[in-house]
Short mmCIF file of C-alpha atoms in Angstrom, two decimals:
data_model
loop_
_atom_site.label_atom_id
_atom_site.label_comp_id
_atom_site.label_asym_id
_atom_site.label_seq_id
_atom_site.Cartn_x
_atom_site.Cartn_y
_atom_site.Cartn_z
CA MET A 165 -26.65 -3.35 22.02
CA LYS A 166 -30.07 -1.35 22.63
CA ILE A 167 -33.29 -2.33 20.77
CA LEU A 168 -35.32 0.79 19.90
CA ALA A 169 -38.12 -0.30 17.81
CA ILE A 170 -40.25 -3.05 16.51
CA ARG A 171 -42.30 -3.30 13.67
CA GLY A 172 -43.93 -5.85 11.59
CA LYS A 173 -46.80 -6.72 9.46
CA ASN A 174 -48.98 -10.24 9.39
CA LEU A 175 -47.09 -12.44 11.65
CA ALA A 176 -48.39 -15.11 13.56
CA SER A 177 -51.37 -13.92 15.62
CA LEU A 178 -51.23 -9.97 14.48
CA THR A 179 -53.15 -9.02 11.43
CA GLY A 180 -52.04 -5.75 9.61
CA GLU A 181 -48.90 -3.57 10.48
CA PHE A 182 -48.10 -2.86 14.10
CA GLU A 183 -45.26 -0.78 15.71
CA LEU A 184 -43.53 -0.87 19.12
CA HIS A 185 -41.15 1.96 20.14
CA PHE A 186 -39.31 1.65 23.20
CA TYR A 187 -37.75 5.45 23.51
CA ARG A 188 -40.91 6.92 22.80
CA GLU A 189 -43.63 7.61 25.35
CA PRO A 190 -45.03 6.06 27.04
CA LEU A 191 -42.10 3.62 27.21
CA ALA A 192 -39.55 6.32 27.22
CA SER A 193 -40.15 6.99 30.98
CA THR A 194 -41.06 3.59 31.93
CA GLY A 195 -38.06 1.61 33.81
CA LEU A 196 -39.90 -2.04 33.53
CA PHE A 197 -42.92 -2.77 31.86
CA ALA A 198 -44.86 -6.07 30.92
CA ILE A 199 -46.10 -7.45 27.55
CA CYS A 200 -49.42 -9.25 28.87
CA GLY A 201 -52.60 -10.43 27.32
CA PRO A 202 -54.64 -13.06 26.57
CA THR A 203 -53.40 -16.33 24.80
CA GLY A 204 -53.34 -15.40 20.98
CA ALA A 205 -53.10 -11.87 21.73
CA GLY A 206 -49.53 -11.58 19.78
CA LYS A 207 -47.24 -11.43 23.02
CA SER A 208 -44.95 -13.91 21.27
CA THR A 209 -45.26 -12.75 18.03
CA LEU A 210 -43.68 -9.33 19.20
CA LEU A 211 -40.73 -11.59 20.41
CA ASP A 212 -40.81 -13.42 16.95
CA ALA A 213 -40.44 -10.07 15.00
CA LEU A 214 -37.29 -9.08 16.91
CA CYS A 215 -35.67 -12.60 16.45
CA LEU A 216 -36.64 -12.75 12.77
CA ALA A 217 -35.10 -9.54 11.65
CA LEU A 218 -32.06 -10.10 13.60
CA TYR A 219 -31.78 -13.65 12.86
CA ASN A 220 -33.89 -15.02 10.88
CA ASN A 221 -34.81 -17.41 13.50
CA THR A 222 -37.27 -18.16 16.49
CA PRO A 223 -37.02 -19.92 19.68
CA ARG A 224 -40.37 -21.68 18.41
CA LEU A 225 -38.68 -22.46 15.13
CA ALA A 226 -35.61 -23.92 16.98
CA ARG A 227 -37.64 -26.06 19.32
CA ALA A 228 -39.61 -27.59 16.22
CA SER A 229 -38.39 -31.31 15.33
CA ALA A 230 -36.52 -30.95 11.74
CA ARG A 231 -37.28 -34.52 11.17
CA GLY A 232 -41.14 -33.62 11.82
CA VAL A 233 -43.78 -34.11 9.06
CA ASN A 234 -43.85 -31.24 6.72
CA LEU A 235 -46.68 -28.97 7.36
CA PRO A 236 -49.48 -28.44 4.76
CA ASP A 237 -49.44 -24.73 3.10
CA VAL A 238 -51.35 -23.83 -0.02
CA GLY A 239 -52.69 -26.58 -2.40
CA ALA A 240 -50.19 -29.20 -2.69
CA GLU A 241 -47.53 -27.34 -1.17
CA THR A 242 -45.61 -28.26 2.28
CA VAL A 243 -43.24 -26.17 4.37
CA THR A 244 -40.76 -27.89 7.00
CA PRO A 245 -41.62 -27.09 10.79
CA ARG A 246 -38.46 -25.06 10.94
CA ASP A 247 -38.90 -22.64 8.15
CA PRO A 248 -39.54 -18.98 9.28
CA GLY A 249 -41.99 -18.40 6.60
CA ASN A 250 -44.60 -20.46 8.54
CA LEU A 251 -44.99 -17.39 10.67
CA LEU A 252 -46.43 -15.38 7.80
CA ARG A 253 -50.31 -15.15 8.72
CA ARG A 254 -52.74 -17.34 7.07
CA GLY A 255 -54.40 -15.57 4.72
CA ALA A 256 -51.89 -12.80 3.91
CA GLY A 257 -49.73 -12.42 1.07
CA GLU A 258 -46.98 -10.91 2.34
CA GLY A 259 -45.23 -9.84 5.85
CA TYR A 260 -42.26 -8.16 7.43
CA ALA A 261 -40.28 -7.88 10.75
CA GLU A 262 -38.40 -4.76 11.42
CA VAL A 263 -36.05 -3.56 14.43
CA ASP A 264 -34.38 -0.78 15.16
CA PHE A 265 -31.25 -1.03 17.19
CA VAL A 266 -28.10 0.39 18.44
CA GLY A 267 -25.00 -1.52 17.45
CA ASN A 268 -22.11 -2.41 19.96
CA ASP A 269 -20.10 0.64 17.91
CA GLY A 270 -22.90 3.22 18.96
CA ALA A 271 -24.47 3.57 15.39
CA GLU A 272 -28.18 3.01 15.10
CA TYR A 273 -29.31 0.44 12.26
CA ARG A 274 -32.68 -1.29 11.21
CA ALA A 275 -32.63 -4.73 10.11
CA ARG A 276 -35.55 -5.77 8.03
CA TRP A 277 -36.86 -9.52 7.61
CA SER A 278 -39.77 -10.01 4.72
CA VAL A 279 -41.23 -12.83 2.96
CA ARG A 280 -44.25 -12.65 0.46
CA ARG A 281 -46.37 -14.99 -1.63
CA ALA A 282 -46.24 -15.50 -5.34
CA ARG A 283 -47.51 -12.34 -7.28
CA GLY A 284 -48.45 -11.25 -3.74
CA LYS A 285 -51.68 -13.61 -3.75
CA ILE A 286 -52.83 -15.65 -0.47
CA THR A 287 -53.15 -18.49 -3.04
CA GLY A 288 -49.05 -18.13 -4.17
CA LYS A 289 -46.14 -20.27 -3.39
CA LEU A 290 -44.11 -18.82 -0.53
CA GLN A 291 -40.82 -17.11 -1.77
CA ASN A 292 -37.82 -16.99 -0.44
CA ILE A 293 -36.92 -15.04 2.41
CA GLU A 294 -35.10 -11.50 2.14
CA MET A 295 -33.22 -9.62 4.53
CA SER A 296 -31.40 -6.33 4.54
CA LEU A 297 -29.35 -3.89 7.16
CA LEU A 298 -29.71 -0.58 6.92
CA ARG A 299 -27.09 2.17 8.62
CA LEU A 300 -29.63 4.98 9.73
CA ALA A 301 -27.04 7.85 9.78
CA ASP A 302 -26.43 7.65 6.11
CA ALA A 303 -28.82 5.22 4.86
CA GLN A 304 -26.25 2.87 3.64
CA SER A 305 -27.15 -0.46 3.09
CA LEU A 306 -24.86 -3.27 4.42
CA GLY A 307 -24.39 -6.65 2.93
CA GLY A 308 -25.64 -8.35 -0.09
CA SER A 309 -26.74 -11.74 -0.12
CA LYS A 310 -28.99 -12.64 3.06
CA SER A 311 -25.99 -14.79 4.77
CA GLU A 312 -23.80 -11.28 4.38
CA VAL A 313 -26.77 -9.36 5.91
CA GLN A 314 -27.00 -11.75 8.94
CA ARG A 315 -23.25 -11.77 9.36
CA GLU A 316 -23.02 -7.98 9.22
CA ILE A 317 -26.35 -8.05 12.02
CA GLU A 318 -24.25 -10.70 14.07
CA GLN A 319 -20.85 -8.48 14.06
CA ARG A 320 -22.62 -5.38 15.24
CA LEU A 321 -24.73 -7.37 18.06
CA GLY A 322 -21.84 -9.29 19.07
CA LEU A 323 -23.83 -12.08 19.79
CA SER A 324 -24.99 -15.24 18.10
CA PHE A 325 -28.61 -16.44 17.94
CA GLU A 326 -28.00 -19.04 20.53
CA GLN A 327 -26.20 -16.25 22.77
CA PHE A 328 -29.01 -14.04 22.36
CA THR A 329 -31.78 -16.43 23.25
CA ARG A 330 -29.67 -17.56 26.21
CA ALA A 331 -29.29 -14.03 27.86
CA VAL A 332 -31.37 -11.26 26.17
CA LEU A 333 -34.37 -13.12 24.93
CA LEU A 334 -35.30 -15.74 27.08
CA ALA A 335 -38.20 -17.88 25.89
CA GLN A 336 -40.70 -19.70 27.91
CA ASN A 337 -39.31 -22.51 30.35
CA GLU A 338 -35.62 -21.73 29.02
CA PHE A 339 -34.36 -19.39 31.97
CA ALA A 340 -33.40 -22.67 33.82
CA ALA A 341 -31.05 -23.64 30.59
CA PHE A 342 -29.35 -20.17 31.03
CA LEU A 343 -28.87 -20.64 34.72
CA LYS A 344 -27.82 -24.31 34.40
CA ALA A 345 -25.25 -23.21 31.71
CA ASP A 346 -21.60 -23.98 32.50
CA ASP A 347 -19.63 -21.04 34.10
CA ASP A 348 -17.35 -20.61 31.03
CA GLU A 349 -20.26 -20.32 28.98
CA ARG A 350 -22.16 -17.93 31.52
CA ALA A 351 -19.27 -15.84 31.91
CA THR A 352 -18.93 -15.02 28.12
CA LEU A 353 -22.22 -14.38 27.50
CA LEU A 354 -21.99 -11.92 30.55
CA GLU A 355 -18.83 -10.27 29.33
CA THR A 356 -20.35 -9.61 26.01
CA LEU A 357 -23.41 -8.22 27.28
CA THR A 358 -21.86 -6.07 29.78
CA GLY A 359 -19.00 -4.81 27.70
CA LEU A 360 -16.45 -6.41 30.03
CA ASP A 361 -14.68 -8.73 27.36
CA ALA A 362 -12.24 -5.69 26.57
CA TYR A 363 -11.31 -5.48 30.61
CA THR A 364 -10.75 -9.29 30.08
CA GLY A 365 -8.15 -8.68 27.23
CA ILE A 366 -6.67 -5.92 29.23
CA SER A 367 -6.64 -7.90 32.51
CA ILE A 368 -4.89 -10.92 30.44
CA ARG A 369 -2.19 -8.54 28.87
CA ALA A 370 -1.50 -7.05 31.92
CA PHE A 371 -0.78 -10.81 33.40
CA GLU A 372 1.44 -11.24 30.75
CA ARG A 373 3.54 -8.18 31.09
CA ALA A 374 3.76 -8.60 34.75
CA LYS A 375 4.85 -12.14 34.28
CA ALA A 376 7.82 -11.14 31.64
CA GLU A 377 8.81 -8.26 34.02
CA GLN A 378 8.90 -10.66 37.11
CA ALA A 379 11.18 -12.84 34.49
CA GLU A 380 13.31 -10.20 33.79
CA LEU A 381 13.67 -8.80 37.47
CA LYS A 382 14.65 -12.53 38.26
CA ARG A 383 17.26 -12.25 35.35
CA LEU A 384 18.86 -9.49 36.82
CA GLN A 385 18.90 -10.27 40.19
CA ASP A 386 20.81 -13.43 39.30
CA GLN A 387 23.24 -11.45 37.39
CA LEU A 388 23.83 -9.33 40.06
CA ALA A 389 24.30 -12.55 42.44
CA GLY A 390 26.95 -13.67 40.20
CA GLN A 391 29.20 -10.00 40.81
CA GLN A 392 30.74 -9.59 44.21
CA PRO A 393 32.28 -6.57 45.25
CA LEU A 394 36.34 -6.48 45.35
CA THR A 395 38.49 -6.55 48.54
CA ALA A 396 40.05 -3.26 49.18
CA GLU A 397 43.51 -4.37 48.23
CA ALA A 398 42.26 -5.63 44.92
CA ARG A 399 40.43 -2.35 44.31
CA ALA A 400 43.92 -0.57 45.33
CA ALA A 401 45.60 -2.67 42.79
CA LEU A 402 43.36 -2.13 40.11
CA GLU A 403 43.33 1.68 40.97
CA ARG A 404 47.09 1.69 40.55
CA GLU A 405 46.90 -0.20 37.25
CA ARG A 406 44.61 2.63 35.99
CA VAL A 407 47.09 5.43 37.15
CA ILE A 408 49.59 3.59 35.16
CA ALA A 409 47.47 3.02 32.29
CA GLN A 410 46.77 6.77 32.03
CA SER A 411 50.02 7.92 32.18
CA GLU A 412 51.05 5.08 29.48
CA THR A 413 48.24 6.69 27.33
CA ALA A 414 49.50 10.29 27.63
CA THR A 415 52.99 9.12 26.90
CA LEU A 416 51.51 7.20 23.68
CA GLU A 417 49.31 10.19 22.64
CA GLN A 418 52.50 12.11 22.73
CA ARG A 419 54.36 9.81 20.79
CA LYS A 420 51.35 9.49 18.36
CA GLY A 421 51.40 13.53 18.07
CA GLU A 422 55.20 13.38 17.07
CA LEU A 423 54.66 10.45 14.55
CA ASP A 424 51.62 12.01 13.02
CA LEU A 425 53.92 15.24 12.23
CA ARG A 426 56.69 13.20 10.63
CA LEU A 427 53.97 11.28 8.43
CA ARG A 428 52.54 14.76 7.14
CA TRP A 429 56.28 15.60 6.34
CA HIS A 430 56.76 12.54 4.58
CA GLU A 431 53.48 13.03 2.83
CA THR A 432 54.74 16.32 1.57
CA TRP A 433 58.22 15.23 0.75
CA GLU A 434 56.11 12.46 -1.50
CA LYS A 435 54.09 14.88 -3.16
CA LEU A 436 57.33 17.17 -3.94
CA GLN A 437 59.12 14.33 -5.47
CA GLN A 438 56.01 13.64 -7.69
CA ALA A 439 55.79 17.06 -8.82
CA GLU A 440 59.47 17.06 -9.48
CA ARG A 441 58.84 13.88 -11.61
CA GLN A 442 56.20 15.23 -13.75
CA ALA A 443 58.09 18.46 -14.32
CA ARG A 444 61.04 16.56 -15.51
CA GLU A 445 58.58 14.47 -17.80
CA ALA A 446 57.24 17.86 -19.18
CA VAL A 447 60.67 18.94 -19.93
CA GLU A 448 61.48 15.79 -21.57
CA ARG A 449 58.29 15.98 -24.00
CA ALA A 450 59.17 19.70 -24.61
CA ARG A 451 62.80 17.98 -25.96
CA ALA A 452 61.15 15.50 -27.69
CA ALA A 453 58.81 17.95 -29.76
CA ARG A 454 61.60 20.58 -30.43
CA GLU A 455 63.81 17.71 -32.00
CA THR A 456 60.97 16.40 -34.21
CA ALA A 457 60.05 20.00 -35.19
CA THR A 458 64.06 20.72 -36.56
CA ALA A 459 63.28 19.15 -40.03
CA ARG A 460 60.16 21.43 -40.44
CA GLN A 461 61.73 24.33 -38.98
CA ALA A 462 64.82 24.22 -41.83
CA CYS A 463 62.18 23.73 -44.64
CA PHE A 464 60.24 26.95 -43.25
CA SER A 465 63.59 28.68 -43.24
CA ARG A 466 64.08 27.99 -46.95
CA ILE A 467 60.50 28.94 -47.60
CA GLU A 468 61.14 32.23 -45.98
CA ALA A 469 64.65 32.92 -47.86
CA VAL A 470 63.03 32.76 -50.97
CA GLN A 471 59.71 34.87 -50.22
CA ASP A 472 61.34 37.90 -52.11
CA ALA A 473 61.29 36.34 -55.05
CA ARG A 474 57.58 35.32 -54.94
CA PRO A 475 56.67 38.51 -57.27
CA LYS A 476 59.02 37.41 -60.04
CA ILE A 477 57.63 33.72 -59.80
CA ASP A 478 54.05 35.12 -60.27
CA ALA A 479 55.40 37.38 -63.43
CA VAL A 480 56.95 34.39 -64.68
CA ASP A 481 53.79 32.37 -64.30
CA ARG A 482 51.81 35.04 -65.85
CA THR A 483 53.88 35.31 -69.00
CA ALA A 484 54.01 31.76 -69.41
CA GLY A 485 50.14 31.91 -69.46
CA GLU A 486 50.04 34.58 -71.79
CA ILE A 487 52.42 32.72 -74.22
CA ALA A 488 50.37 29.83 -73.93
CA ARG A 489 47.16 31.61 -74.99
CA ASN A 490 48.84 33.27 -77.96
CA ARG A 491 49.97 30.19 -79.02
CA GLN A 492 46.67 28.87 -79.01
CA ALA A 493 45.56 31.87 -80.72
CA VAL A 494 47.99 31.58 -83.35
CA PHE A 495 46.93 27.73 -83.91
CA ASN A 496 43.42 28.87 -83.84
CA ALA A 497 44.27 31.38 -86.99
CA GLU A 498 46.12 28.83 -88.81
CA GLU A 499 43.11 26.87 -88.84
CA GLN A 500 41.14 29.38 -90.03
CA LEU A 501 43.21 30.24 -92.60
CA ASP A 502 43.54 27.01 -93.96
CA GLU A 503 39.91 26.90 -94.03
CA ALA A 504 39.82 29.91 -96.09
CA ARG A 505 42.23 28.78 -98.52
CA ARG A 506 40.24 25.25 -98.97
CA GLN A 507 37.02 27.48 -99.50
CA ARG A 508 38.94 29.79 -101.96
CA ARG A 509 40.17 26.53 -103.94
CA GLN A 510 36.23 25.42 -103.92
CA ALA A 511 35.12 28.81 -105.13
CA ASP A 512 37.95 28.99 -108.00
CA GLU A 513 36.89 25.19 -109.00
CA ALA A 514 33.28 26.32 -109.29
CA LEU A 515 34.06 29.61 -111.37
CA ALA A 516 36.34 27.53 -113.83
CA GLN A 517 33.31 25.02 -114.35
CA ALA A 518 30.77 27.98 -114.61
CA ALA A 519 33.10 29.53 -117.15
#
């Protein structure tokens, strides 16, 4: 984590806007430098701006009593001693603190803390403090609410406010607190600041791996200790058994080959028998079908025998049809004759009447 710039406006003893760049001249080429000046010149205000932009807190506020009497503000309004809004300069309607820094991921960010009075007037009530975090590379805003922004900032700094004020920014008379901290706390702070926490994790994993390998080595050594070498007589006996077993294996392999040949012969024989049974069944089905068709064959034979008489039968059928038609014609003619006779009688009767 590196601080690139500190900016602010109307904070504590500093009026208007101020700006301090650590990676621009004349500070860029300076190794060590001191912030000095008379009391009230704004030395501590620069550090306050740094802490406000990053943590919404400062060492002077942390030392303020939480149970103290509230401080008067404007009109009848009061604020608590630990309210960060106390750092807004008296007679100012708004103020801010802004810090550019390089996070532990190597990216550059801009953290901003701002406070204002109602309607921007110096007589207005203090409004809620706002915080934001901006990634400078792509101008992407990180976090939404103030608490989310604070979590994002701490995640990229890798330090909490207490760790930051113990190791990076030591307030007045608090260097002894860092020196008097216990070994574990100081080791944690120094590892975080120097980036050695990654090597600590590697060393822990290496120790665990070495411990596991030692345990495996011991298990193998114990297993090897329980396996004593055989005597020459025992090895010779085992060698004879191996030779005998190899001979028996060869004999069994030869026997297996012969049995495989017999097995294939029997399998072929079974297939041929099955094929013969299927052929016999097909012959039986053909015979049954032929016997079933004997009656139909006789009928077809009779039909075939009378095929020569078919034209005569057709002529008889035609003659019978003609006879039926002629009979119908005679019947119709007789009916017409009867009708004509009736009409004639009616005509004769009409003529007789007329006469």
